[in-house]
Amino acid sequence: MDITAVSTSSTVPVTEPAPLKVAVILGSNRDGRFGPVVADWFLARAARHPGVETDLVDVAEADLPTAITFSPGPEEAARLGAVSARLAAADAFVVLTPEYNHSFPAPLKTLIDWHSAEWQAKPVAFVSYGGISGGLRAVEQLRQVFAELHTVTVRDTVSFHNAGALFDDEGRHLDPEPADAAAKALLDQLVWWGTALRDARNLRPYGA
């Protein structure tokens, strides 16, 4: 009696995770600011990274009121609502900040302080620029602020020391390889944390 062994196997289709929605926050509104050069550079690197969708939130365009109130006027409420919806939709954040007087700009703090739940249980990464410090003192202060808001800050940063001398007139980095490698490391970590925390929030809403 012949017994034929039949091997059965089921193939479970692998579903690609949805792209990670990353809000890139341009944190300076100073006249003659260098931030747009850094933002364009970073957005180009993020566009090369698989699984990332970016949304640039510019504090200069947002023009949020500086007085925090529970009853903003109609115009202020409309501007605030537009920004709040974009932050709420994000899975992760990248904050682009200069360093002013050993700290970060007031409009960035205003944008942060207008919001609470939009930040919670999401990762935040930092790209900084400035003089000799490269904006790192601003980043260290921002880590404390975002810890209070129940975020996870990504360990690796991208920092540009004496930033104005690093880019040509077309916004191209003069020594791109180290900066590109730093951006990839930051994005790799952000995607890991962003995906893990998104899955966790979907499984169990964060109740801070």
XYZ file of N, CA, C and O in Angstrom:
832
model
N 0.852 -1.178 0.000
C 0.000 0.000 0.000
C 0.889 1.228 0.000
O 1.722 1.414 0.876
N 0.707 2.010 -1.025
C 1.519 3.234 -1.131
C 0.833 4.374 -0.393
O -0.365 4.583 -0.530
N 1.614 5.034 0.385
C 1.106 6.220 1.076
C 1.867 7.422 0.540
O 3.093 7.461 0.618
N 1.150 8.318 -0.044
C 1.777 9.505 -0.594
C 1.616 10.662 0.386
O 0.499 11.005 0.781
N 2.728 11.177 0.793
C 2.695 12.314 1.717
C 2.448 13.581 0.935
O 3.141 13.850 -0.045
N 1.453 14.279 1.340
C 1.108 15.524 0.669
C 1.472 16.673 1.591
O 1.004 16.737 2.728
N 2.321 17.520 1.097
C 2.729 18.688 1.873
C 1.849 19.868 1.512
O 1.720 20.210 0.341
N 1.189 20.388 2.493
C 0.350 21.561 2.256
C 0.945 22.747 2.996
O 1.399 22.640 4.128
N 0.956 23.830 2.349
C 1.454 25.052 2.985
C 0.593 26.218 2.540
O 0.119 26.248 1.410
N 0.359 27.085 3.435
C -0.426 28.273 3.107
C 0.496 29.487 3.108
O 1.318 29.650 4.000
N 0.341 30.282 2.119
C 1.157 31.478 2.003
C 0.345 32.663 2.481
O -0.705 32.970 1.916
N 0.833 33.278 3.544
C 0.153 34.445 4.079
C 0.759 35.684 3.441
O 1.971 35.907 3.527
N -0.039 36.454 2.761
C 0.521 37.646 2.109
C 1.068 38.620 3.143
O 0.490 38.824 4.201
N 2.213 39.160 2.809
C 2.841 40.138 3.686
C 2.338 41.526 3.300
O 2.470 41.948 2.164
N 1.742 42.193 4.273
C 1.202 43.522 4.021
C 2.232 44.565 4.400
O 2.743 44.575 5.524
N 2.539 45.409 3.456
C 3.473 46.492 3.742
C 2.819 47.491 4.687
O 1.647 47.836 4.520
N 3.555 47.951 5.696
C 2.970 48.950 6.586
C 2.689 50.246 5.853
O 3.355 50.583 4.863
N 1.687 50.955 6.317
C 1.373 52.248 5.709
C 2.555 53.191 5.888
O 3.302 53.087 6.865
N 2.761 54.095 4.941
C 3.869 55.045 5.093
C 3.769 55.806 6.412
O 2.670 56.115 6.882
N 4.911 56.085 6.988
C 4.961 56.858 8.222
C 4.776 58.338 7.881
O 5.524 58.898 7.089
N 3.775 58.957 8.474
C 3.504 60.372 8.227
C 4.352 61.206 9.177
O 4.175 61.149 10.393
N 5.278 61.971 8.616
C 6.234 62.742 9.410
C 5.982 64.234 9.190
O 6.089 64.731 8.067
N 5.636 64.925 10.264
C 5.520 66.378 10.206
C 6.895 66.976 10.461
O 7.493 66.747 11.521
N 7.414 67.706 9.491
C 8.704 68.378 9.612
C 8.420 69.831 9.985
O 7.789 70.557 9.214
N 8.857 70.228 11.168
C 8.510 71.539 11.710
C 9.692 72.486 11.551
O 10.759 72.272 12.135
N 9.502 73.508 10.747
C 10.509 74.546 10.545
C 10.303 75.601 11.618
O 9.311 76.330 11.614
N 11.248 75.688 12.581
C 10.979 76.366 13.831
C 11.389 77.818 13.938
O 11.320 78.376 15.032
N 11.800 78.455 12.865
C 12.226 79.852 12.926
C 11.404 80.709 11.980
O 11.093 80.286 10.865
N 11.082 81.908 12.436
C 10.414 82.878 11.552
C 11.230 84.156 11.413
O 10.719 85.178 10.966
N 12.487 84.094 11.790
C 13.339 85.294 11.766
C 13.537 85.791 10.337
O 13.681 85.005 9.408
N 13.565 87.110 10.185
C 13.819 87.707 8.881
C 15.207 87.278 8.391
O 16.189 87.347 9.129
N 15.284 86.829 7.131
C 16.551 86.364 6.578
C 16.987 85.019 7.095
O 18.162 84.647 6.978
N 16.059 84.249 7.616
C 16.379 82.957 8.231
C 17.043 81.993 7.246
O 16.771 82.026 6.047
N 17.873 81.117 7.810
C 18.557 80.097 7.027
C 17.760 78.796 6.995
O 18.073 77.881 6.231
N 16.719 78.728 7.801
C 15.954 77.490 7.951
C 15.442 76.865 6.673
O 15.501 75.637 6.519
N 14.910 77.638 5.703
C 14.408 77.006 4.484
C 15.477 76.228 3.723
O 15.163 75.222 3.070
N 16.741 76.668 3.782
C 17.817 75.913 3.129
C 17.964 74.535 3.784
O 18.056 73.509 3.103
N 17.971 74.530 5.104
C 18.089 73.265 5.836
C 16.856 72.396 5.599
O 16.956 71.177 5.425
N 15.677 73.020 5.581
C 14.445 72.261 5.368
C 14.437 71.603 3.994
O 14.094 70.415 3.864
N 14.795 72.344 2.956
C 14.824 71.767 1.609
C 15.814 70.607 1.538
O 15.540 69.576 0.901
N 16.971 70.796 2.167
C 17.971 69.727 2.176
C 17.420 68.483 2.856
O 17.536 67.371 2.323
N 16.803 68.647 4.029
C 16.308 67.483 4.752
C 15.148 66.818 4.027
O 15.082 65.574 3.955
N 14.231 67.589 3.493
C 13.086 67.003 2.797
C 13.526 66.177 1.598
O 12.922 65.140 1.280
N 14.596 66.614 0.927
C 15.120 65.832 -0.198
C 15.654 64.497 0.277
O 15.488 63.473 -0.407
N 16.290 64.459 1.456
C 16.804 63.190 1.997
C 15.653 62.310 2.457
O 15.660 61.099 2.242
N 14.652 62.902 3.068
C 13.498 62.121 3.518
C 12.751 61.508 2.345
O 12.206 60.402 2.445
N 12.734 62.216 1.207
C 12.039 61.698 0.021
C 12.685 60.430 -0.509
O 12.036 59.621 -1.170
N 13.968 60.249 -0.209
C 14.669 59.033 -0.649
C 14.448 57.859 0.290
O 14.804 56.720 -0.052
N 13.920 58.137 1.472
C 13.807 57.090 2.483
C 12.497 56.341 2.293
O 11.425 56.949 2.252
N 12.541 55.010 2.164
C 11.310 54.262 1.923
C 10.356 54.343 3.112
O 10.768 54.318 4.268
N 9.086 54.468 2.803
C 8.078 54.403 3.847
C 7.858 55.682 4.615
O 7.264 55.652 5.699
N 8.308 56.829 4.085
C 8.158 58.095 4.789
C 7.405 59.085 3.910
O 7.716 59.249 2.736
N 6.389 59.717 4.479
C 5.688 60.823 3.836
C 5.859 62.052 4.719
O 5.628 61.983 5.920
N 6.260 63.177 4.131
C 6.526 64.362 4.932
C 5.499 65.460 4.687
O 4.905 65.557 3.613
N 5.329 66.282 5.708
C 4.464 67.458 5.645
C 5.211 68.582 6.348
O 5.496 68.478 7.551
N 5.578 69.632 5.628
C 6.341 70.733 6.207
C 5.398 71.709 6.905
O 4.524 72.305 6.279
N 5.601 71.868 8.207
C 4.837 72.822 9.016
C 5.787 73.962 9.362
O 6.722 73.796 10.146
N 5.554 75.129 8.778
C 6.432 76.281 8.926
C 5.811 77.244 9.938
O 4.692 77.727 9.735
N 6.525 77.552 11.032
C 5.952 78.440 12.048
C 5.683 79.829 11.478
O 4.778 80.534 11.953
N 6.452 80.244 10.480
C 6.218 81.554 9.870
C 4.885 81.586 9.146
O 4.158 82.592 9.199
N 4.537 80.506 8.465
C 3.258 80.445 7.761
C 2.105 80.193 8.720
O 0.992 80.698 8.524
N 2.371 79.413 9.780
C 1.311 79.108 10.738
C 0.849 80.370 11.463
O -0.349 80.555 11.706
N 1.799 81.230 11.843
C 1.479 82.523 12.457
C 0.511 82.363 13.625
O -0.529 83.034 13.699
N 0.863 81.480 14.559
C -0.016 81.226 15.696
C 0.045 82.380 16.698
O 1.084 83.017 16.868
N -1.066 82.640 17.371
C -1.061 83.712 18.382
C -0.114 83.364 19.529
O -0.007 82.208 19.940
N 0.560 84.397 20.031
C 1.536 84.164 21.089
C 0.887 84.037 22.458
O 1.482 83.470 23.375
N -0.316 84.563 22.625
C -1.023 84.448 23.897
C -1.848 83.162 23.898
O -2.772 83.000 23.096
N -1.492 82.248 24.785
C -2.222 80.983 24.888
C -3.541 81.248 25.610
O -3.566 81.749 26.737
N -4.642 80.904 24.967
C -5.955 81.152 25.552
C -6.892 80.002 25.217
O -6.715 79.315 24.203
N -7.883 79.794 26.086
C -8.878 78.760 25.826
C -9.980 79.248 24.893
O -10.836 78.463 24.483
N -9.979 80.533 24.573
C -11.031 81.062 23.698
C -10.432 82.002 22.660
O -10.646 83.222 22.707
N -9.652 81.432 21.711
C -9.086 82.285 20.656
C -10.184 82.831 19.755
O -11.273 82.236 19.639
N -9.912 83.981 19.129
C -10.872 84.554 18.196
C -11.011 83.698 16.947
O -10.246 82.748 16.738
N -11.972 84.015 16.102
C -12.238 83.174 14.919
C -11.030 83.002 14.009
O -10.761 81.892 13.542
N -10.313 84.088 13.715
C -9.148 83.972 12.836
C -8.056 83.145 13.474
O -7.450 82.285 12.818
N -7.804 83.405 14.757
C -6.773 82.636 15.463
C -7.164 81.169 15.553
O -6.328 80.277 15.378
N -8.436 80.902 15.815
C -8.907 79.521 15.922
C -8.753 78.783 14.599
O -8.413 77.589 14.571
N -8.993 79.482 13.493
C -8.854 78.855 12.177
C -7.404 78.510 11.898
O -7.103 77.408 11.404
N -6.486 79.441 12.194
C -5.064 79.154 11.981
C -4.600 78.027 12.891
O -3.858 77.137 12.461
N -5.027 78.054 14.128
C -4.650 77.013 15.074
C -5.199 75.660 14.646
O -4.500 74.645 14.675
N -6.459 75.632 14.217
C -7.074 74.368 13.821
C -6.375 73.727 12.646
O -6.237 72.504 12.582
N -5.916 74.552 11.695
C -5.225 74.010 10.526
C -3.929 73.321 10.929
O -3.607 72.235 10.420
N -3.195 73.943 11.844
C -1.945 73.336 12.298
C -2.212 72.121 13.168
O -1.564 71.076 13.034
N -3.172 72.221 14.065
C -3.465 71.123 14.985
C -3.836 69.853 14.237
O -3.414 68.745 14.616
N -4.618 69.989 13.179
C -5.031 68.817 12.402
C -3.826 68.130 11.764
O -3.758 66.894 11.705
N -2.871 68.922 11.309
C -1.683 68.342 10.668
C -0.796 67.635 11.690
O -0.231 66.570 11.405
N -0.679 68.203 12.874
C 0.118 67.549 13.917
C -0.571 66.269 14.395
O 0.087 65.254 14.649
N -1.882 66.321 14.536
C -2.615 65.139 14.993
C -2.500 64.000 13.996
O -2.459 62.818 14.384
N -2.446 64.329 12.715
C -2.370 63.293 11.676
C -0.985 62.672 11.572
O -0.830 61.602 10.982
N 0.012 63.321 12.138
C 1.391 62.834 12.011
C 1.639 61.642 12.931
O 1.107 61.564 14.040
N 2.472 60.717 12.442
C 2.942 59.592 13.257
C 4.247 59.921 13.966
O 4.621 59.234 14.924
N 4.955 60.934 13.479
C 6.273 61.271 14.003
C 6.593 62.701 13.599
O 5.938 63.275 12.718
N 7.611 63.262 14.250
C 7.975 64.651 13.996
C 9.487 64.795 13.827
O 10.260 64.080 14.460
N 9.868 65.737 12.977
C 11.254 66.192 12.902
C 11.222 67.699 13.114
O 10.540 68.416 12.368
N 11.927 68.175 14.126
C 11.967 69.599 14.439
C 13.267 70.178 13.913
O 14.357 69.716 14.280
N 13.155 71.175 13.039
C 14.311 71.897 12.511
C 14.451 73.190 13.296
O 13.556 74.041 13.258
N 15.556 73.335 14.025
C 15.691 74.506 14.886
C 17.064 75.136 14.778
O 18.079 74.439 14.725
N 17.105 76.468 14.762
C 18.374 77.148 14.960
C 18.618 77.306 16.457
O 17.794 76.874 17.282
N 19.725 77.928 16.794
C 20.012 78.250 18.193
C 20.142 79.754 18.324
O 21.003 80.375 17.706
N 19.250 80.339 19.116
C 19.293 81.766 19.398
C 19.609 81.945 20.878
O 18.833 81.507 21.739
N 20.744 82.562 21.183
C 21.100 82.832 22.582
C 21.029 81.568 23.454
O 20.446 81.553 24.528
N 21.634 80.494 22.932
C 21.740 79.208 23.632
C 20.390 78.507 23.787
O 20.243 77.618 24.633
N 19.388 78.874 22.991
C 18.089 78.236 23.120
C 17.412 78.199 21.756
O 18.014 78.503 20.738
N 16.143 77.801 21.759
C 15.392 77.662 20.514
C 14.413 78.823 20.373
O 14.116 79.529 21.341
N 13.875 79.060 19.185
C 13.080 80.266 18.933
C 11.729 80.255 19.645
O 11.094 79.215 19.827
N 11.279 81.449 19.994
C 9.988 81.601 20.665
C 8.809 81.083 19.830
O 7.899 80.443 20.391
N 8.755 81.314 18.503
C 7.608 80.793 17.747
C 7.503 79.263 17.790
O 6.396 78.724 17.731
N 8.644 78.585 17.901
C 8.610 77.127 18.027
C 7.992 76.727 19.360
O 7.171 75.806 19.429
N 8.373 77.425 20.434
C 7.769 77.127 21.748
C 6.282 77.418 21.736
O 5.479 76.680 22.342
N 5.873 78.466 21.034
C 4.451 78.773 20.934
C 3.695 77.637 20.266
O 2.639 77.203 20.744
N 4.222 77.151 19.156
C 3.571 76.038 18.460
C 3.500 74.801 19.353
O 2.477 74.113 19.398
N 4.577 74.524 20.071
C 4.584 73.370 20.971
C 3.525 73.534 22.051
O 2.726 72.620 22.315
N 3.480 74.705 22.682
C 2.629 74.897 23.848
C 1.140 74.967 23.521
O 0.304 74.745 24.406
N 0.804 75.280 22.279
C -0.605 75.277 21.890
C -1.174 73.863 21.830
O -2.393 73.684 21.696
N -0.322 72.846 21.887
C -0.769 71.472 21.655
C -0.345 70.549 22.793
O 0.613 70.823 23.503
N -1.082 69.454 22.917
C -0.770 68.474 23.963
C -0.946 67.056 23.436
O 0.021 66.354 23.183
N -2.193 66.647 23.242
C -2.457 65.275 22.801
C -1.835 64.976 21.448
O -1.489 63.822 21.154
N -1.674 66.005 20.610
C -1.105 65.794 19.271
C 0.316 65.230 19.335
O 0.754 64.543 18.398
N 1.031 65.507 20.423
C 2.421 65.047 20.541
C 2.535 63.651 21.168
O 3.517 62.956 20.947
N 1.571 63.278 21.956
C 1.747 62.159 22.881
C 2.007 60.818 22.187
O 1.375 60.489 21.188
N 2.941 60.075 22.779
C 3.278 58.713 22.339
C 3.738 58.678 20.883
O 3.455 57.726 20.146
N 4.458 59.722 20.474
C 5.031 59.782 19.134
C 6.510 60.151 19.256
O 6.908 60.799 20.228
N 7.335 59.767 18.283
C 8.753 60.118 18.342
C 9.035 61.491 17.732
O 8.334 61.938 16.819
N 10.066 62.138 18.267
C 10.503 63.442 17.782
C 12.006 63.372 17.513
O 12.775 62.947 18.385
N 12.405 63.766 16.321
C 13.825 63.845 15.969
C 14.176 65.307 15.703
O 13.302 66.142 15.480
N 15.490 65.601 15.721
C 15.922 66.990 15.639
C 16.990 67.177 14.567
O 17.938 66.393 14.472
N 16.818 68.250 13.798
C 17.840 68.747 12.876
C 18.127 70.176 13.314
O 17.207 71.002 13.370
N 19.372 70.463 13.649
C 19.692 71.782 14.195
C 20.802 72.436 13.394
O 21.589 71.775 12.715
N 20.859 73.750 13.506
C 21.897 74.499 12.804
C 22.212 75.756 13.606
O 21.401 76.254 14.391
N 23.428 76.248 13.412
C 23.834 77.446 14.133
C 25.298 77.736 13.910
O 25.860 77.384 12.874
N 25.924 78.341 14.910
C 27.340 78.667 14.838
C 28.186 77.486 15.245
O 27.984 76.359 14.786
N 29.099 77.721 16.166
C 30.051 76.681 16.532
C 29.378 75.494 17.212
O 29.844 74.363 17.127
N 28.255 75.730 17.874
C 27.570 74.647 18.580
C 26.652 73.842 17.674
O 26.173 72.770 18.065
N 26.369 74.351 16.490
C 25.493 73.629 15.578
C 24.059 73.508 16.050
O 23.314 72.652 15.568
N 23.667 74.344 17.009
C 22.288 74.286 17.492
C 22.031 73.218 18.529
O 20.886 73.025 18.951
N 23.067 72.526 18.995
C 22.850 71.387 19.893
C 22.343 71.806 21.268
O 21.666 71.029 21.946
N 22.659 73.025 21.694
C 22.130 73.474 22.985
C 20.621 73.687 22.904
O 19.891 73.430 23.872
N 20.146 74.131 21.758
C 18.701 74.241 21.564
C 18.046 72.864 21.608
O 16.974 72.686 22.197
N 18.697 71.890 20.987
C 18.147 70.529 20.972
C 18.063 69.960 22.377
O 17.057 69.326 22.752
N 19.091 70.159 23.201
C 19.063 69.609 24.555
C 17.913 70.195 25.359
O 17.288 69.493 26.165
N 17.615 71.468 25.164
C 16.471 72.052 25.861
C 15.155 71.508 25.311
O 14.206 71.254 26.069
N 15.086 71.318 24.011
C 13.865 70.769 23.421
C 13.591 69.350 23.896
O 12.426 68.943 24.036
N 14.626 68.577 24.147
C 14.413 67.217 24.672
C 13.653 67.271 26.001
O 12.773 66.437 26.259
N 13.980 68.222 26.854
C 13.285 68.340 28.130
C 11.832 68.750 27.929
O 10.924 68.247 28.600
N 11.613 69.673 27.006
C 10.246 70.119 26.729
C 9.402 68.962 26.205
O 8.274 68.725 26.670
N 9.934 68.212 25.248
C 9.151 67.132 24.649
C 8.989 65.940 25.580
O 8.005 65.203 25.475
N 9.906 65.753 26.511
C 9.710 64.699 27.515
C 8.465 64.986 28.345
O 7.709 64.071 28.702
N 8.238 66.249 28.655
C 7.055 66.640 29.423
C 5.767 66.346 28.655
O 4.700 66.142 29.256
N 5.858 66.292 27.324
C 4.690 66.076 26.469
C 4.506 64.617 26.084
O 3.762 64.299 25.165
N 5.199 63.722 26.793
C 5.028 62.278 26.599
C 5.458 61.816 25.210
O 4.844 60.933 24.608
N 6.513 62.395 24.685
C 7.074 61.920 23.423
C 8.306 61.068 23.700
O 8.817 61.012 24.823
N 8.800 60.437 22.660
C 10.089 59.749 22.688
C 11.015 60.523 21.746
O 10.712 60.656 20.562
N 12.106 61.038 22.266
C 13.032 61.763 21.398
C 14.090 60.810 20.859
O 14.632 59.984 21.593
N 14.344 60.930 19.579
C 15.307 60.075 18.902
C 16.721 60.481 19.294
O 17.036 61.665 19.380
N 17.561 59.506 19.527
C 18.890 59.767 20.065
C 19.765 60.551 19.093
O 20.384 61.545 19.448
N 19.858 60.084 17.840
C 20.761 60.712 16.880
C 20.147 61.979 16.297
O 18.939 62.052 16.045
N 20.999 62.982 16.081
C 20.557 64.236 15.482
C 21.358 64.496 14.213
O 22.369 63.846 13.947
N 20.898 65.482 13.450
C 21.692 66.071 12.375
C 21.950 67.514 12.796
O 21.002 68.249 13.087
N 23.208 67.907 12.879
C 23.519 69.276 13.300
C 24.531 69.884 12.336
O 25.477 69.223 11.913
N 24.290 71.152 12.010
C 25.150 71.884 11.089
C 25.860 72.999 11.845
O 25.238 73.970 12.274
N 27.160 72.833 12.014
C 27.986 73.817 12.688
C 28.461 74.858 11.672
O 28.921 74.501 10.579
N 28.331 76.140 12.039
C 28.636 77.221 11.090
C 27.912 76.965 9.769
O 28.512 76.882 8.695
N 26.594 76.831 9.894
C 25.772 76.304 8.800
C 25.892 77.097 7.513
O 25.872 76.520 6.417
N 26.019 78.413 7.617
C 26.048 79.227 6.404
C 27.197 78.920 5.478
O 27.099 79.146 4.266
N 28.285 78.379 6.028
C 29.457 78.072 5.212
C 29.406 76.665 4.611
O 30.288 76.298 3.829
N 28.378 75.889 4.948
C 28.327 74.488 4.523
C 27.555 74.265 3.232
O 27.632 73.190 2.640
N 26.794 75.272 2.791
C 25.938 75.126 1.608
C 26.318 76.173 0.568
O 26.731 77.286 0.912
N 26.169 75.812 -0.704
C 26.421 76.794 -1.751
C 25.179 77.643 -1.987
O 24.161 77.496 -1.293
N 25.231 78.524 -2.962
C 24.128 79.442 -3.215
C 22.868 78.750 -3.715
O 21.777 79.326 -3.686
N 23.012 77.510 -4.162
C 21.854 76.735 -4.632
C 21.306 75.821 -3.553
O 20.400 75.024 -3.817
N 21.853 75.920 -2.341
C 21.374 75.083 -1.247
C 21.952 73.685 -1.231
O 21.444 72.816 -0.517
N 23.016 73.454 -1.984
C 23.665 72.139 -2.013
C 24.738 72.077 -0.938
O 25.539 73.014 -0.793
N 24.766 70.975 -0.212
C 25.785 70.795 0.818
C 27.136 70.563 0.154
O 27.248 69.784 -0.796
N 28.166 71.237 0.670
C 29.478 71.172 0.037
C 30.224 69.875 0.343
O 31.140 69.506 -0.394
N 29.846 69.199 1.420
C 30.468 67.915 1.777
C 29.343 66.959 2.160
O 29.104 66.690 3.342
N 28.609 66.448 1.177
C 27.319 65.811 1.457
C 27.378 64.460 2.162
O 26.420 64.104 2.855
N 28.440 63.696 1.991
C 28.404 62.317 2.479
C 28.180 62.199 3.981
O 27.305 61.436 4.421
N 28.927 62.897 4.845
C 28.668 62.760 6.287
C 27.264 63.221 6.682
O 26.602 62.582 7.509
N 26.818 64.325 6.093
C 25.489 64.828 6.424
C 24.400 63.870 5.941
O 23.401 63.630 6.636
N 24.575 63.309 4.747
C 23.601 62.339 4.240
C 23.542 61.106 5.134
O 22.451 60.562 5.399
N 24.699 60.649 5.600
C 24.737 59.481 6.480
C 24.041 59.783 7.804
O 23.316 58.937 8.348
N 24.238 60.991 8.330
C 23.572 61.367 9.582
C 22.059 61.433 9.396
O 21.293 61.005 10.270
N 21.616 61.958 8.260
C 20.180 62.024 7.990
C 19.579 60.632 7.872
O 18.472 60.380 8.372
N 20.282 59.717 7.239
C 19.774 58.346 7.117
C 19.662 57.681 8.480
O 18.668 57.007 8.774
N 20.678 57.867 9.338
C 20.626 57.273 10.675
C 19.440 57.830 11.457
O 18.714 57.080 12.139
N 19.235 59.130 11.361
C 18.095 59.748 12.055
C 16.776 59.184 11.539
O 15.889 58.820 12.322
N 16.632 59.101 10.227
C 15.385 58.615 9.650
C 15.158 57.145 9.956
O 14.016 56.726 10.200
N 16.220 56.341 9.958
C 16.079 54.931 10.316
C 15.518 54.788 11.727
O 14.608 53.981 11.979
N 16.071 55.560 12.665
C 15.589 55.489 14.043
C 14.160 56.017 14.157
O 13.322 55.445 14.869
N 13.887 57.101 13.449
C 12.541 57.684 13.504
C 11.492 56.718 12.967
O 10.409 56.584 13.549
N 11.810 56.032 11.881
C 10.866 55.074 11.310
C 10.637 53.905 12.260
O 9.507 53.437 12.438
N 11.705 53.437 12.898
C 11.539 52.327 13.855
C 10.612 52.741 14.986
O 9.627 52.062 15.291
N 10.915 53.862 15.617
C 10.094 54.330 16.731
C 8.693 54.714 16.262
O 7.698 54.412 16.937
N 8.608 55.375 15.117
C 7.302 55.801 14.640
C 6.384 54.634 14.336
O 5.192 54.666 14.670
N 6.923 53.603 13.713
C 6.117 52.419 13.394
C 5.721 51.677 14.658
O 4.563 51.260 14.823
N 6.685 51.505 15.577
C 6.401 50.781 16.823
C 5.342 51.503 17.654
O 4.404 50.877 18.179
N 5.463 52.809 17.775
C 4.502 53.554 18.588
C 3.148 53.676 17.900
O 2.111 53.672 18.568
N 3.133 53.756 16.583
C 1.847 53.767 15.876
C 1.112 52.454 16.102
O -0.097 52.447 16.383
N 1.841 51.340 15.990
C 1.221 50.038 16.244
C 0.702 49.954 17.676
O -0.391 49.424 17.933
N 1.486 50.474 18.619
C 1.073 50.430 20.025
C -0.170 51.277 20.274
O -1.090 50.869 21.002
N -0.235 52.463 19.660
C -1.410 53.322 19.840
C -2.642 52.699 19.234
O -3.759 52.846 19.755
N -2.471 52.005 18.092
C -3.614 51.332 17.473
C -4.106 50.178 18.326
O -5.309 49.889 18.380
N -3.177 49.496 18.983
C -3.550 48.370 19.839
C -4.188 48.848 21.136
O -5.153 48.261 21.616
N -3.618 49.921 21.676
C -4.117 50.440 22.961
C -3.886 51.955 22.992
O -2.760 52.396 23.128
N -4.940 52.738 22.874
C -4.791 54.198 22.871
C -4.013 54.680 24.090
O -4.174 54.156 25.201
N -3.181 55.665 23.860
C -2.334 56.169 24.938
C -3.183 57.013 25.893
O -3.862 57.940 25.463
N -3.118 56.713 27.162
C -3.944 57.417 28.157
C -3.106 58.149 29.165
O -3.114 57.810 30.355
N -2.368 59.140 28.708
C -1.499 59.885 29.631
C -2.327 60.759 30.562
O -3.405 61.197 30.217
